[in-house]
Short mmCIF file of C-alpha atoms in Angstrom, two decimals:
data_model
loop_
_atom_site.label_atom_id
_atom_site.label_comp_id
_atom_site.label_asym_id
_atom_site.label_seq_id
_atom_site.Cartn_x
_atom_site.Cartn_y
_atom_site.Cartn_z
CA MET A 21 -15.37 -16.41 -9.79
CA ALA A 22 -11.95 -17.18 -11.26
CA GLU A 23 -8.18 -17.22 -10.98
CA VAL A 24 -6.26 -14.73 -13.17
CA LYS A 25 -2.73 -15.70 -14.17
CA LEU A 26 -0.16 -13.64 -16.08
CA GLN A 27 2.96 -15.41 -17.35
CA ASN A 28 5.86 -13.28 -18.65
CA VAL A 29 3.47 -10.67 -20.07
CA SER A 30 4.89 -7.66 -21.92
CA LYS A 31 3.42 -4.72 -23.79
CA VAL A 32 5.52 -2.97 -26.43
CA TYR A 33 4.13 -0.03 -28.41
CA GLU A 34 5.39 1.48 -31.66
CA ASN A 35 8.97 2.73 -31.77
CA ASN A 36 9.85 -0.05 -29.30
CA VAL A 37 8.35 1.76 -26.30
CA VAL A 38 8.09 -0.83 -23.50
CA ALA A 39 5.12 -0.14 -21.21
CA VAL A 40 5.11 -3.48 -19.36
CA LYS A 41 8.08 -5.83 -19.20
CA ASP A 42 7.90 -9.56 -18.50
CA ILE A 43 5.50 -9.50 -15.54
CA SER A 44 4.18 -12.65 -13.88
CA PHE A 45 1.71 -12.98 -11.02
CA THR A 46 -1.44 -14.89 -10.10
CA VAL A 47 -4.63 -13.51 -8.59
CA GLU A 48 -6.30 -16.34 -6.72
CA ASP A 49 -10.03 -17.01 -6.86
CA LYS A 50 -11.90 -14.51 -4.59
CA GLU A 51 -8.70 -12.54 -3.91
CA PHE A 52 -8.45 -8.72 -3.91
CA VAL A 53 -5.14 -7.69 -5.52
CA VAL A 54 -4.06 -4.07 -5.94
CA LEU A 55 -1.62 -2.86 -8.62
CA VAL A 56 0.12 0.25 -7.34
CA GLY A 57 2.91 2.50 -8.52
CA PRO A 58 3.64 6.02 -9.81
CA SER A 59 2.11 7.40 -13.00
CA GLY A 60 3.50 5.67 -16.09
CA CYS A 61 4.57 2.50 -14.27
CA GLY A 62 2.36 0.25 -16.46
CA LYS A 63 -0.37 -0.67 -13.97
CA THR A 64 -3.32 0.54 -16.09
CA THR A 65 -1.81 -1.01 -19.22
CA THR A 66 -1.62 -4.32 -17.33
CA LEU A 67 -5.27 -4.00 -16.31
CA ARG A 68 -6.31 -3.20 -19.88
CA MET A 69 -4.46 -6.27 -21.17
CA ILE A 70 -6.39 -8.41 -18.66
CA ALA A 71 -9.62 -6.76 -19.86
CA GLY A 72 -8.79 -7.32 -23.52
CA LEU A 73 -8.65 -3.58 -24.27
CA GLU A 74 -4.91 -3.80 -25.07
CA GLU A 75 -3.25 -6.54 -27.07
CA ILE A 76 -0.58 -8.57 -25.29
CA SER A 77 2.76 -8.24 -27.12
CA LYS A 78 4.36 -11.24 -25.43
CA GLY A 79 3.44 -13.77 -22.76
CA GLU A 80 0.22 -15.50 -21.75
CA LEU A 81 -2.93 -14.53 -19.85
CA TYR A 82 -5.15 -17.20 -18.28
CA ILE A 83 -8.57 -16.66 -16.70
CA ASP A 84 -10.13 -19.64 -14.97
CA GLY A 85 -7.42 -21.81 -16.53
CA LYS A 86 -8.24 -20.77 -20.12
CA LEU A 87 -5.78 -18.95 -22.39
CA MET A 88 -7.26 -15.50 -23.13
CA ASN A 89 -4.71 -13.82 -25.39
CA ASP A 90 -6.92 -13.93 -28.50
CA VAL A 91 -10.33 -13.87 -26.79
CA PRO A 92 -12.28 -10.62 -27.45
CA ALA A 93 -12.97 -8.39 -24.43
CA LYS A 94 -16.73 -9.06 -24.60
CA ASP A 95 -16.16 -12.80 -24.24
CA ARG A 96 -13.83 -12.71 -21.21
CA ASP A 97 -16.61 -12.44 -18.61
CA ILE A 98 -14.97 -9.42 -17.00
CA ALA A 99 -16.52 -6.19 -15.72
CA MET A 100 -14.44 -3.02 -15.56
CA VAL A 101 -15.05 0.16 -13.53
CA PHE A 102 -13.35 3.19 -15.05
CA GLN A 103 -11.93 6.35 -13.50
CA ASN A 104 -14.40 8.62 -15.35
CA TYR A 105 -17.49 6.45 -14.58
CA ALA A 106 -18.39 6.19 -18.33
CA LEU A 107 -22.15 6.61 -17.72
CA TYR A 108 -24.57 7.38 -20.53
CA PRO A 109 -25.90 10.90 -19.75
CA HIS A 110 -29.26 10.41 -21.52
CA MET A 111 -30.08 7.23 -19.59
CA THR A 112 -31.46 6.85 -16.06
CA VAL A 113 -29.51 5.05 -13.36
CA PHE A 114 -31.65 1.96 -13.96
CA GLU A 115 -30.99 2.07 -17.71
CA ASN A 116 -27.25 2.58 -17.21
CA MET A 117 -27.02 -0.40 -14.88
CA ALA A 118 -29.23 -2.55 -17.13
CA PHE A 119 -27.51 -1.67 -20.40
CA GLY A 120 -24.95 -4.48 -20.42
CA LEU A 121 -27.61 -7.09 -19.66
CA LYS A 122 -29.98 -5.64 -22.25
CA ILE A 123 -27.51 -5.95 -25.13
CA ARG A 124 -26.88 -9.54 -24.05
CA LYS A 125 -30.63 -10.08 -24.38
CA TYR A 126 -31.37 -11.07 -20.78
CA PRO A 127 -35.11 -11.40 -19.96
CA LYS A 128 -36.67 -8.16 -18.65
CA ASN A 129 -37.65 -9.67 -15.29
CA GLU A 130 -34.08 -10.95 -14.75
CA ILE A 131 -32.66 -7.52 -15.61
CA LYS A 132 -35.04 -5.82 -13.18
CA LYS A 133 -34.19 -8.28 -10.41
CA ARG A 134 -30.41 -7.91 -10.84
CA VAL A 135 -30.48 -4.10 -11.06
CA GLU A 136 -32.66 -3.75 -7.97
CA GLU A 137 -30.47 -6.19 -5.99
CA ALA A 138 -27.29 -4.33 -6.94
CA ALA A 139 -28.86 -0.93 -6.24
CA LYS A 140 -29.92 -2.10 -2.79
CA ILE A 141 -26.42 -3.40 -1.99
CA LEU A 142 -24.95 -0.02 -2.99
CA GLY A 143 -27.62 2.10 -1.32
CA ILE A 144 -28.77 3.75 -4.56
CA ASP A 145 -32.17 2.04 -4.94
CA HIS A 146 -33.87 5.43 -4.44
CA LEU A 147 -31.93 6.93 -7.37
CA LEU A 148 -32.91 4.51 -10.14
CA ASN A 149 -35.04 7.07 -12.02
CA ARG A 150 -32.47 9.86 -11.95
CA LYS A 151 -29.98 10.73 -14.66
CA PRO A 152 -26.20 11.06 -14.09
CA LYS A 153 -26.26 14.89 -14.08
CA GLN A 154 -28.58 14.75 -11.05
CA LEU A 155 -26.09 12.67 -9.05
CA SER A 156 -23.05 13.52 -6.92
CA GLY A 157 -19.63 12.11 -7.78
CA GLY A 158 -19.95 9.39 -5.16
CA GLN A 159 -23.40 8.40 -6.43
CA ARG A 160 -22.12 8.20 -10.02
CA GLN A 161 -19.29 5.98 -8.86
CA ARG A 162 -21.79 3.66 -7.16
CA VAL A 163 -23.78 3.45 -10.39
CA ALA A 164 -20.61 2.49 -12.29
CA VAL A 165 -19.86 -0.21 -9.70
CA GLY A 166 -23.50 -1.35 -9.83
CA ARG A 167 -23.31 -1.73 -13.60
CA ALA A 168 -20.41 -4.11 -13.03
CA ILE A 169 -22.17 -6.06 -10.24
CA VAL A 170 -25.30 -6.85 -12.29
CA ARG A 171 -23.14 -8.67 -14.83
CA LYS A 172 -22.03 -11.18 -12.16
CA PRO A 173 -18.67 -11.50 -13.96
CA LYS A 174 -15.81 -13.86 -13.14
CA VAL A 175 -13.46 -10.92 -12.49
CA PHE A 176 -13.94 -7.27 -11.47
CA LEU A 177 -11.37 -4.74 -12.69
CA PHE A 178 -11.11 -1.24 -11.16
CA ASP A 179 -9.03 1.48 -12.87
CA GLU A 180 -8.40 4.24 -10.29
CA PRO A 181 -12.15 4.49 -9.58
CA LEU A 182 -11.86 6.92 -6.66
CA SER A 183 -9.39 9.47 -8.03
CA ASN A 184 -12.14 11.97 -8.99
CA LEU A 185 -13.68 12.01 -5.50
CA ASP A 186 -12.85 14.32 -2.60
CA ALA A 187 -10.73 12.99 0.29
CA LYS A 188 -13.62 12.21 2.67
CA LEU A 189 -15.65 10.42 -0.01
CA ARG A 190 -12.60 8.42 -1.12
CA VAL A 191 -12.25 7.02 2.41
CA GLN A 192 -15.95 6.13 2.46
CA MET A 193 -15.86 4.46 -0.98
CA ARG A 194 -12.72 2.51 -0.04
CA THR A 195 -14.69 0.95 2.78
CA GLU A 196 -17.70 0.32 0.51
CA ILE A 197 -15.62 -1.49 -2.11
CA SER A 198 -13.89 -3.61 0.55
CA LYS A 199 -17.28 -4.56 2.03
CA LEU A 200 -18.54 -5.33 -1.46
CA HIS A 201 -15.61 -7.69 -2.03
CA GLN A 202 -16.44 -9.58 1.17
CA LYS A 203 -20.12 -9.75 0.30
CA LEU A 204 -19.69 -10.88 -3.32
CA GLU A 205 -16.63 -13.09 -2.62
CA ALA A 206 -15.38 -11.85 -5.97
CA THR A 207 -12.01 -11.88 -7.70
CA MET A 208 -11.00 -8.21 -7.90
CA ILE A 209 -8.01 -6.43 -9.43
CA TYR A 210 -7.70 -2.77 -8.49
CA VAL A 211 -5.34 -0.15 -9.93
CA THR A 212 -4.31 2.95 -7.99
CA HIS A 213 -1.37 5.33 -7.56
CA ASP A 214 -2.46 5.94 -3.96
CA GLN A 215 -0.47 3.70 -1.60
CA THR A 216 -2.98 4.34 1.22
CA GLU A 217 -5.74 2.80 -0.93
CA ALA A 218 -3.46 -0.12 -1.72
CA MET A 219 -2.51 -0.75 1.92
CA THR A 220 -6.07 -0.57 3.24
CA MET A 221 -7.85 -2.56 0.52
CA GLY A 222 -5.62 -5.27 -0.92
CA ASP A 223 -5.16 -8.86 0.25
CA ARG A 224 -1.90 -8.58 -1.69
CA ILE A 225 -0.23 -5.69 -3.46
CA VAL A 226 1.76 -5.67 -6.71
CA VAL A 227 4.21 -2.73 -6.63
CA MET A 228 5.31 -1.61 -10.11
CA LYS A 229 7.91 0.79 -11.46
CA ASP A 230 8.85 1.47 -15.10
CA GLY A 231 6.75 -1.48 -16.32
CA ILE A 232 8.48 -3.95 -13.99
CA VAL A 233 7.05 -5.67 -10.92
CA GLN A 234 9.19 -4.72 -7.92
CA GLN A 235 7.50 -6.77 -5.18
CA ILE A 236 4.31 -8.78 -4.62
CA ASP A 237 3.30 -9.26 -1.00
CA THR A 238 0.78 -8.57 1.73
CA PRO A 239 0.47 -4.93 2.91
CA LEU A 240 2.26 -5.61 6.21
CA ASN A 241 5.14 -7.48 4.58
CA LEU A 242 5.62 -4.66 2.08
CA TYR A 243 5.72 -2.18 4.96
CA ASN A 244 8.00 -4.21 7.25
CA ARG A 245 10.27 -5.92 4.70
CA PRO A 246 10.45 -3.89 1.48
CA ILE A 247 12.60 -5.67 -1.08
CA ASN A 248 14.35 -2.50 -2.28
CA LYS A 249 14.66 1.24 -1.71
CA PHE A 250 11.90 2.09 -4.20
CA VAL A 251 9.29 -0.07 -2.46
CA ALA A 252 10.45 1.22 0.93
CA GLY A 253 10.00 4.82 -0.17
CA PHE A 254 6.71 4.26 -1.98
CA ILE A 255 4.89 2.36 0.77
CA GLY A 256 4.21 4.41 3.92
CA SER A 257 3.11 7.98 4.54
CA PRO A 258 5.04 10.16 5.11
CA ALA A 259 7.66 8.35 3.07
CA MET A 260 10.65 6.57 4.61
CA ASN A 261 13.72 8.72 5.32
CA PHE A 262 16.96 7.70 3.58
CA ILE A 263 20.46 8.50 4.84
CA PRO A 264 23.51 7.46 2.76
CA GLY A 265 26.77 6.37 4.37
CA LYS A 266 29.01 3.34 4.85
CA ILE A 267 29.83 0.58 7.31
CA ILE A 268 33.15 0.75 9.17
CA ARG A 269 34.87 -1.36 11.81
CA TYR A 270 34.78 0.56 15.12
CA ASN A 271 34.12 -1.44 18.28
CA GLY A 272 32.34 -3.92 16.03
CA LEU A 273 30.53 -2.81 12.90
CA ARG A 274 29.08 0.68 12.75
CA PHE A 275 27.11 2.61 10.12
CA VAL A 276 28.38 6.16 9.66
CA SER A 277 26.55 8.72 7.50
CA ASP A 278 28.44 10.56 4.76
CA LYS A 279 28.98 13.69 6.88
CA ASN A 280 29.35 11.85 10.20
CA GLN A 281 26.27 13.45 11.78
CA PHE A 282 24.55 10.08 12.25
CA SER A 283 25.88 6.66 13.23
CA PHE A 284 24.82 3.50 15.04
CA LEU A 285 26.18 0.10 16.02
CA ILE A 286 25.01 -2.81 13.86
CA ASN A 287 23.69 -5.60 16.05
CA GLU A 288 22.68 -7.92 13.22
CA ASN A 289 24.61 -11.04 12.24
CA GLN A 290 27.89 -9.35 11.36
CA ASN A 291 28.82 -11.95 8.76
CA THR A 292 26.06 -10.45 6.58
CA PHE A 293 27.97 -7.18 6.43
CA ASP A 294 31.56 -8.35 5.96
CA ASN A 295 31.30 -7.66 2.21
CA TYR A 296 29.97 -4.15 2.84
CA ILE A 297 32.87 -2.68 4.82
CA ASP A 298 33.66 0.79 3.42
CA LYS A 299 31.04 0.37 0.69
CA LYS A 300 28.07 2.67 0.03
CA ILE A 301 25.05 1.82 2.19
CA ILE A 302 21.66 3.55 2.50
CA VAL A 303 19.83 3.50 5.84
CA GLY A 304 16.05 3.81 5.86
CA ILE A 305 14.05 4.96 8.92
CA ARG A 306 10.30 5.41 8.85
CA PRO A 307 9.00 8.69 10.39
CA GLU A 308 7.01 6.78 13.01
CA ASP A 309 10.13 4.91 14.21
CA PHE A 310 11.77 8.04 15.60
CA ILE A 311 11.37 8.41 19.38
CA PRO A 312 11.66 11.74 21.25
CA ALA A 313 14.61 11.37 23.64
CA SER A 314 12.38 12.40 26.55
CA MET A 315 10.27 9.26 26.00
CA MET A 316 13.14 6.77 25.75
CA GLN A 317 12.98 3.89 28.22
CA ASN A 318 16.31 2.40 27.14
CA ASP A 319 19.34 4.54 28.09
CA ASN A 320 21.53 2.55 25.68
CA LEU A 321 19.78 3.90 22.57
CA GLU A 322 21.81 6.44 20.61
CA GLU A 323 20.46 9.96 20.15
CA ILE A 324 20.28 12.39 17.23
CA ASN A 325 20.59 16.06 18.21
CA CYS A 326 18.96 18.41 15.75
CA GLU A 327 17.36 21.79 15.23
CA VAL A 328 13.69 21.66 14.22
CA ASP A 329 12.94 23.29 10.84
CA VAL A 330 9.16 22.88 10.49
CA VAL A 331 6.33 21.38 12.55
CA GLU A 332 3.10 20.29 10.83
CA PRO A 333 0.28 19.68 13.35
CA MET A 334 -2.03 16.91 12.04
CA GLY A 335 -4.43 16.65 14.98
CA ASN A 336 -3.46 13.65 17.07
CA GLU A 337 0.11 13.69 15.72
CA SER A 338 2.69 16.08 14.33
CA PHE A 339 5.21 15.82 11.50
CA VAL A 340 8.54 17.28 12.64
CA TYR A 341 11.13 18.20 10.00
CA PHE A 342 14.86 18.49 10.70
CA GLN A 343 18.13 17.73 8.92
CA ILE A 344 20.78 15.02 9.09
CA ASP A 345 23.80 15.59 6.83
CA GLU A 346 21.81 18.39 5.12
CA ILE A 347 19.12 15.83 4.17
CA GLN A 348 15.52 16.67 5.05
CA ILE A 349 14.19 14.18 7.63
CA VAL A 350 10.65 13.87 8.96
CA ALA A 351 9.59 12.31 12.27
CA ARG A 352 6.01 11.42 13.16
CA ILE A 353 5.28 11.96 16.85
CA SER A 354 2.37 12.54 19.21
CA SER A 355 0.98 16.08 19.14
CA SER A 356 1.01 16.03 22.94
CA ILE A 357 4.77 16.71 22.66
CA ILE A 358 5.11 20.44 22.04
CA ILE A 359 7.92 21.30 19.62
CA LYS A 360 8.50 24.61 17.85
CA PRO A 361 10.57 25.56 14.77
CA GLY A 362 14.12 26.59 15.69
CA GLN A 363 14.04 24.51 18.87
CA LYS A 364 16.94 22.18 19.71
CA PHE A 365 15.61 18.66 20.06
CA SER A 366 16.87 15.11 20.51
CA PHE A 367 15.49 11.99 18.85
CA SER A 368 16.35 8.35 19.13
CA TYR A 369 14.99 5.52 16.99
CA ASN A 370 13.95 1.91 17.22
CA PRO A 371 17.06 -0.06 16.11
CA ALA A 372 14.94 -3.12 15.26
CA LYS A 373 13.04 -1.04 12.68
CA ILE A 374 16.04 0.29 10.75
CA HIS A 375 16.27 -0.80 7.08
CA LEU A 376 19.58 -1.18 5.22
CA PHE A 377 19.96 -1.10 1.44
CA ASP A 378 22.89 -1.72 -0.90
CA GLY A 379 24.09 1.67 -2.14
CA GLU A 380 24.56 0.46 -5.72
CA SER A 381 21.72 -1.98 -6.39
CA GLU A 382 19.40 -0.41 -3.77
CA LYS A 383 18.30 -3.92 -2.76
CA ARG A 384 17.53 -4.72 0.86
CA ILE A 385 20.44 -6.24 2.80
CA ALA A 386 18.92 -6.25 6.30
#
């Protein structure tokens, strides 16, 4: 397998449309890296530049230490799995998986051996004589992955491969691809807009927005220490709640929301916040960090009194919606706590889990 390195890579289309701007990151040998972000953020364009399907406008791409900017896609020793499977409808599963090896003139016995090995790994060895129209979506996706495996490439690229599958099958295929990575010990780069896929599959995650890399980190670090408000809101489901306000001096330093419905004492190193007195601050609280007041073990924690708007039962948990300063807030709590719309309710929160962002730059300050 191989290391993939991007140095200050950009992609600019006609009329000066910038799709990817000056991105740099390295995918280590045998690492599974996920590119994630909203539609139009440049993640698929980045993947296609690595594959050689898009020309790099500026910067350098290295695979296994070799400069690849001008190397044709067929010579990069990369296998790509597409969103739409890209199977030949007139060919059997065996023929689809063997096609890439056949045009490279591999011996027939080697082709047969590789296809059968890959089919067995993916659990589709009983489908080799069928054609794509006779397969389910999940089976077609396995064939597309199998076609990549038989190549034994240096790098596997996945472009939103699960987006056409139903929710249950997506969960199953996530697990299959993760197991495949462990078994093959392959270098894999995976593109998705689904942050759950990113969090559950990646060794590291590259979060992108508007063609710019926002943060590169492990899933837990992205969740616990997002570098800015965008990353904080994108990673986690339901999304982080944001409450604007400012810091004032009142028995120490205290955050106060814009309409004074929410406030708390800042226990962090106060020197960090001296430059933020009376300046715009955004507080972030994840839904799971709210605590029903009835379950609080620390009497010193401050409470939020609210009226419940909506309750969404999710089985073992419920999403409870209420308002702070006329902003919609969601809390994630155990479904064993019975709450009904219109009910008066009190929440507290874990002060160690509160996130603070600069109101102007939206960068993390604590």
